CSV table of C-alpha atoms in Angstrom, one decimal:
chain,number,residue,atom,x,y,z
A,616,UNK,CA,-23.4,-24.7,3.4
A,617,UNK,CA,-22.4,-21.3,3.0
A,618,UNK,CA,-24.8,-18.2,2.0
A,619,UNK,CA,-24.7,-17.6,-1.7
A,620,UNK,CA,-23.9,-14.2,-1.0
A,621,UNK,CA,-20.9,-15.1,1.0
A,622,UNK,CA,-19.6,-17.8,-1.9
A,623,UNK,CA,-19.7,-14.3,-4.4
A,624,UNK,CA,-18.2,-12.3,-2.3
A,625,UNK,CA,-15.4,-14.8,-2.0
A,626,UNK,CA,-15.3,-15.5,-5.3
A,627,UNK,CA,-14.9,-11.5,-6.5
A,628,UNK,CA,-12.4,-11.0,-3.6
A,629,UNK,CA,-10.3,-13.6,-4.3
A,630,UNK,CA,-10.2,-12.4,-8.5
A,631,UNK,CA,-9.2,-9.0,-7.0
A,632,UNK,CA,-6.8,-9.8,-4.7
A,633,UNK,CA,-4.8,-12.5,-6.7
A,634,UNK,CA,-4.2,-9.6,-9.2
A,635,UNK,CA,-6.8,-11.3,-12.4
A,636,UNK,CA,-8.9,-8.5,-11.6
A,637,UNK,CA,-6.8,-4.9,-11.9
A,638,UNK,CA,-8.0,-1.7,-10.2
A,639,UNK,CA,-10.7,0.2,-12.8
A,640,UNK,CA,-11.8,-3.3,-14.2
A,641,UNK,CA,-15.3,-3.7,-14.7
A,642,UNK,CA,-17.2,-6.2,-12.4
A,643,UNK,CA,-19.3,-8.6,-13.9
A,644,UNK,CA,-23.0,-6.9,-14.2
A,645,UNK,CA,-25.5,-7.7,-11.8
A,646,UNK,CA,-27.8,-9.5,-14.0
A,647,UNK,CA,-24.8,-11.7,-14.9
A,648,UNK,CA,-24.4,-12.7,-11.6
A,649,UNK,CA,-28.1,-13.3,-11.1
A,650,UNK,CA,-27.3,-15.7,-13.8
A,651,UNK,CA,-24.2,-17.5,-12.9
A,652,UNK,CA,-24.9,-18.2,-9.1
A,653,UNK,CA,-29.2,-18.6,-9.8
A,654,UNK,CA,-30.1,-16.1,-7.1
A,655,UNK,CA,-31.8,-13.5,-6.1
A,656,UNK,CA,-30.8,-10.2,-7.1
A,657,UNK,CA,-30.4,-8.9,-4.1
A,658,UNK,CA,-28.4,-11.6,-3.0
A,659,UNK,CA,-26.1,-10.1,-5.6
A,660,UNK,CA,-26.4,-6.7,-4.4
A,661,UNK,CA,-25.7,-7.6,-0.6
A,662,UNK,CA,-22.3,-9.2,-1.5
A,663,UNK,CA,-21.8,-6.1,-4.3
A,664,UNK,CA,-22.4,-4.1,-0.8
A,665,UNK,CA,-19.6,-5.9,1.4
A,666,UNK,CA,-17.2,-5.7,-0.8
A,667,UNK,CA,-17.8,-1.8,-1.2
A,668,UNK,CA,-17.7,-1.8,2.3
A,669,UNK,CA,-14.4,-3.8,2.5
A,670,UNK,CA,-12.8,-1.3,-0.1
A,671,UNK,CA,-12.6,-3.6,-2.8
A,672,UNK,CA,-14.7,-2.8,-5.0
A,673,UNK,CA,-17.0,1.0,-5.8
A,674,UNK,CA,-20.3,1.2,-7.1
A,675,UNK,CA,-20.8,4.0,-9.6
A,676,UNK,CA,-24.5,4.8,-10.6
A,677,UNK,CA,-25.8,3.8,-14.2
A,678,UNK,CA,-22.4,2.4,-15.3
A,679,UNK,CA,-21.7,-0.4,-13.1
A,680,UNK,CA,-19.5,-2.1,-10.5
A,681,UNK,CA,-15.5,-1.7,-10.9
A,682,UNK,CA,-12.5,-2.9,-9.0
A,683,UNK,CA,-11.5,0.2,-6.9
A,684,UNK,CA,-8.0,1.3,-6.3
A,685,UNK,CA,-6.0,0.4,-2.9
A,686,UNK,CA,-7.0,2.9,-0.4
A,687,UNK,CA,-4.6,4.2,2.2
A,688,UNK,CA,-6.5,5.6,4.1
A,689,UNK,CA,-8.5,2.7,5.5
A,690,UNK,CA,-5.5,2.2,8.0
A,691,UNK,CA,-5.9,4.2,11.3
A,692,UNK,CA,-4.0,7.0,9.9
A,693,UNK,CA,-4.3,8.7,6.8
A,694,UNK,CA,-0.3,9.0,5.7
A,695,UNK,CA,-0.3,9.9,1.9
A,696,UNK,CA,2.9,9.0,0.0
A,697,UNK,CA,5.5,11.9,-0.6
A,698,UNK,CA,5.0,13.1,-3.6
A,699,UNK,CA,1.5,13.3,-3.1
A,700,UNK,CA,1.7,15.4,0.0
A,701,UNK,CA,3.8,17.4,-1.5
A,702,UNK,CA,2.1,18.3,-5.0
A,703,UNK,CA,-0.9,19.4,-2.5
A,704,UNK,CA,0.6,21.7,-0.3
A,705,UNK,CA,2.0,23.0,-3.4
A,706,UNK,CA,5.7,21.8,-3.3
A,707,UNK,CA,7.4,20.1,-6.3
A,708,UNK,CA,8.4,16.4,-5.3
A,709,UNK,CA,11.1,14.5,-7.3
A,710,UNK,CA,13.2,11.3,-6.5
A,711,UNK,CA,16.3,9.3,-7.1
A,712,UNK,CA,16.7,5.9,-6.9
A,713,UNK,CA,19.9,5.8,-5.4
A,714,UNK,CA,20.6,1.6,-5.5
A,715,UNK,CA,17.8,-1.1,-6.9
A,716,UNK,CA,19.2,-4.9,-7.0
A,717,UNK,CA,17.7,-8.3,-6.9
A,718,UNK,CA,18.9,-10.3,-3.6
A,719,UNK,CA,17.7,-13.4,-1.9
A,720,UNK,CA,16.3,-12.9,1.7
A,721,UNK,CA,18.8,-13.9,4.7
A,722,UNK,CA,17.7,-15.6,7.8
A,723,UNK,CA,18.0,-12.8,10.0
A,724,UNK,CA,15.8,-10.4,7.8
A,725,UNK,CA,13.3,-13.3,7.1
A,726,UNK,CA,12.5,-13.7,11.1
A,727,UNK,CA,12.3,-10.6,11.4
A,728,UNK,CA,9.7,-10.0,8.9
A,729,UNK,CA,8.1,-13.0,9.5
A,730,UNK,CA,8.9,-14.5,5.9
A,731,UNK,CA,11.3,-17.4,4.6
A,732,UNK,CA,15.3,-17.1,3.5
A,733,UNK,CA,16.1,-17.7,0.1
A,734,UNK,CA,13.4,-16.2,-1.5
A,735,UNK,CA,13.5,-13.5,-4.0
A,736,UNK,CA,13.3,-9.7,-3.1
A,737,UNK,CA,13.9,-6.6,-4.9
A,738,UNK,CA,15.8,-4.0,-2.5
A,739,UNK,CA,15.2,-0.4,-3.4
A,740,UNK,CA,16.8,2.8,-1.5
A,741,UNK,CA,15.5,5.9,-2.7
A,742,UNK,CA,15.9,9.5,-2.1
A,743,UNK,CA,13.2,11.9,-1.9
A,744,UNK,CA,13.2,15.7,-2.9
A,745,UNK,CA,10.9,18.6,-2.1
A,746,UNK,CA,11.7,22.0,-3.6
A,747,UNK,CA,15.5,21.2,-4.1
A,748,UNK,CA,16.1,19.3,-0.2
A,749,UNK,CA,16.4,16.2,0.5
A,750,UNK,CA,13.2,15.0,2.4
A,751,UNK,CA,13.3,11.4,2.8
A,752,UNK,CA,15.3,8.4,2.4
A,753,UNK,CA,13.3,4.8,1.3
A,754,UNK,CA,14.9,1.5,2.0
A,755,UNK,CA,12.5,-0.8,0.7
A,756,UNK,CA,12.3,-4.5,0.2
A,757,UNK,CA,9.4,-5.8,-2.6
A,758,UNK,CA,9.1,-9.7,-2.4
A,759,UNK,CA,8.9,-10.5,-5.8
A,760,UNK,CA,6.9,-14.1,-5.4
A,761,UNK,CA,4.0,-11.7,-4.5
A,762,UNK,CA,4.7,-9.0,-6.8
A,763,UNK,CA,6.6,-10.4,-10.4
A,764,UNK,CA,6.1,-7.2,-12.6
A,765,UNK,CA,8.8,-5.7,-10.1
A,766,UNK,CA,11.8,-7.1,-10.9
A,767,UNK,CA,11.7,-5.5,-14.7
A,768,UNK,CA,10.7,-2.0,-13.0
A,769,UNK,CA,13.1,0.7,-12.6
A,770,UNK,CA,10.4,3.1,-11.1
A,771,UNK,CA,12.1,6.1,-12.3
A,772,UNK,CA,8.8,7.5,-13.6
A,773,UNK,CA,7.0,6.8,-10.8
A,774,UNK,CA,8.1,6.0,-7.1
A,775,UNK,CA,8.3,2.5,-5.5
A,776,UNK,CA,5.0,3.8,-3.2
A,777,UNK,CA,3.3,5.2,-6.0
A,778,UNK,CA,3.8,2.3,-8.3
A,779,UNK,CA,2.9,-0.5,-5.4
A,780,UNK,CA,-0.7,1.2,-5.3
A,781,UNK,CA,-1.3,1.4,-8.7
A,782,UNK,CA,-0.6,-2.5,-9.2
A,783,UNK,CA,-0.9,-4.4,-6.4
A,784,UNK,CA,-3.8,-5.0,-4.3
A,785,UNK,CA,-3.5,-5.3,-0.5
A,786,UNK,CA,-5.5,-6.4,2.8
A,787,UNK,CA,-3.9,-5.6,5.1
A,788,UNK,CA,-1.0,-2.8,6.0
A,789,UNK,CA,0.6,-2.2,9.7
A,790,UNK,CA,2.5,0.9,10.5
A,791,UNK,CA,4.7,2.4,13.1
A,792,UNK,CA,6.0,6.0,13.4
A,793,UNK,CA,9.4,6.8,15.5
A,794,UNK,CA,11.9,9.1,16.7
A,795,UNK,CA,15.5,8.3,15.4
A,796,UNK,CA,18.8,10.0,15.7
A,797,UNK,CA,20.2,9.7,12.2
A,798,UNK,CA,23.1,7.6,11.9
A,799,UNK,CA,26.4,8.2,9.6
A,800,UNK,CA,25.0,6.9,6.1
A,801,UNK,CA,21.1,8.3,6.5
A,802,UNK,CA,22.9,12.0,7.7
A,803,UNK,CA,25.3,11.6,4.5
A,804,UNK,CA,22.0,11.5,2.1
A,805,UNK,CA,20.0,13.7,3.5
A,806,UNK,CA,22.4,16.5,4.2
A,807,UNK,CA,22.1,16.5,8.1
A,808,UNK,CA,24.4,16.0,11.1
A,809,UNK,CA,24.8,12.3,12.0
A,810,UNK,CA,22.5,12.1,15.3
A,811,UNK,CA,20.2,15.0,14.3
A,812,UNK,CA,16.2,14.3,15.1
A,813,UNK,CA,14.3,12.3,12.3
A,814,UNK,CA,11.2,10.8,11.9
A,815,UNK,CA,10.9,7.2,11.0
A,816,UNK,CA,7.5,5.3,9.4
A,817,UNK,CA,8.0,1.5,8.8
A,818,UNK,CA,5.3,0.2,6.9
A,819,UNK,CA,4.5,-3.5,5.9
A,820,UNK,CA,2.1,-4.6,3.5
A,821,UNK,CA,0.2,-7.8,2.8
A,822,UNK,CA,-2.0,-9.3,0.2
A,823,UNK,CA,-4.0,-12.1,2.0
A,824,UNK,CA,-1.1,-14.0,3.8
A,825,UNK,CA,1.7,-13.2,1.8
A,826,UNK,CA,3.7,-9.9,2.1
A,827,UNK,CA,3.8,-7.7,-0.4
A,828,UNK,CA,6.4,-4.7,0.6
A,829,UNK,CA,8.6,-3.6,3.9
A,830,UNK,CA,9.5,-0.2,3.5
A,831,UNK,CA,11.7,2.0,6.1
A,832,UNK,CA,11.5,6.0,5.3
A,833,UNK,CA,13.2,8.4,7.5
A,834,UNK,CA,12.5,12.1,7.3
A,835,UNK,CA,14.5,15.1,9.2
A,836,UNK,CA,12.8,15.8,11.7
A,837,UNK,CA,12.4,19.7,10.6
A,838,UNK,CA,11.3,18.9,6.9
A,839,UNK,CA,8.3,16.3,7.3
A,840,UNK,CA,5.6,16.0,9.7
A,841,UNK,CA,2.9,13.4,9.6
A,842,UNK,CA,-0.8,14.5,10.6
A,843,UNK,CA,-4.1,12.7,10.5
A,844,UNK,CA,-7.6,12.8,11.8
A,845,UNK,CA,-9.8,10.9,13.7
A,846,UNK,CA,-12.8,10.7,14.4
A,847,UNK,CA,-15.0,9.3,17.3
A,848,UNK,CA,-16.1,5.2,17.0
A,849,UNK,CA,-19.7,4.9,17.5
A,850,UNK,CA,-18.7,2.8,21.1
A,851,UNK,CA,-16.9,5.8,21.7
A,852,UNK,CA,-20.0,8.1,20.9
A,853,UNK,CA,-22.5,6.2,23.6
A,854,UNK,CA,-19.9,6.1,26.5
């Protein structure tokens, strides 16, 4: 049999990554959970503690346990979305969403991500601007058996990325930066030559097992640069 620590910690995770559970929500109180699992309270607090650990939840003092918000930056690279880098270094960020339509996924795309045909996605291509040039191009693909609310979104007030963080929680994300030559249609919408330099981050996101978003954005390669830092594993610090 399982530790009882380990059953709440499943339990909690599971409300929180099915969506029941919404970033900000309020975790049941401690006591409560004394109460509905008959244990210790620090059995409580040491699966409170794993899930703080695992990003899922944040502990704030005299107020209580709440569902925390997605957290980019638990990937190996901090890589904030556009708009947000932008607003920081003190540029003014607006997009377009230049096609949005409902499809079914094809066989080719499905193996490639890993997925099944037939289901439903929502395909998204979107344009990015910082201080009046075009920065980025998005092609994006949401799977809308994992995430419903999208299909009724038009994400003109907010961005796909931007959006995706504030409603869906995710466990795991995998990304890969590129160099590209631009081809015809990418040079067209970002106002380049057609085989200039860009930079190219596919990202995929999951929630448990099922995939939650694949999202292609290209940037010139003179407009955008992605940084990050690291620091040294504690292996790393004993060798």
């Amino acid at each position: 049999m399982e530790p009882i620590y380990i059953r709440i910690f499943k339990d909690i995770e599971a409300k929180i990554l099915s969506g029941d559970w919404r970033p900000g929500d309020r975790i049941p109180r401690e006591h409560d959970l004394v109460n509905d699992y008959g244990c210790s309270r620090m059995t409580v607090s040491k699966a409170l503690t794993a899930l703080v650990e695992r990003g899922l939840v944040v502990r704030k003092r005299k107020t209580g346990s709440f569902v925390a918000a997605p957290q980019i930056n638990r990937t190996v690279m901090d890589i904030q979305d556009i708009g947000t880098a932008a607003t920081l270094a003190g540029y003014e960020h607006r997009h377009e969403i230049l096609t949005r339509k409902i499809e079914t996924l094809g066989p080719v795309e499905a193996a490639q991500l890993n997925s099944i045909a037939g289901v439903e996605i929502l395909r998204i291509h979107c344009l990015h601007i910082v201080d009046g040039k075009p920065t980025a191009v998005e092609r994006r693909i949401i799977l809308l058996d994992t995430v419903p609310l999208a299909r009724t979104e038009s994400f003109v007030g907010a961005p796909p990325a931007k959006w995706l963080l504030s409603q869906v929680p995710w466990s795991k994300a995998k990304h890969v930066i590129r160099a590209v030559s631009a081809d015809a249609a990418t040079a067209r919408i970002l106002k380049i030559d057609r085989g200039d330099p860009c930079l190219n981050l596919i990202r995929q996101t999951w929630q448990n097992d099922r995939m939650v978003t694949y999202v292609e954005i290209t940037h010139p390669g003179d407009r955008f640069q992605f940084a990050g830092i690291f620091h040294p594993t504690e292996s790393a610090l004993r060798q």
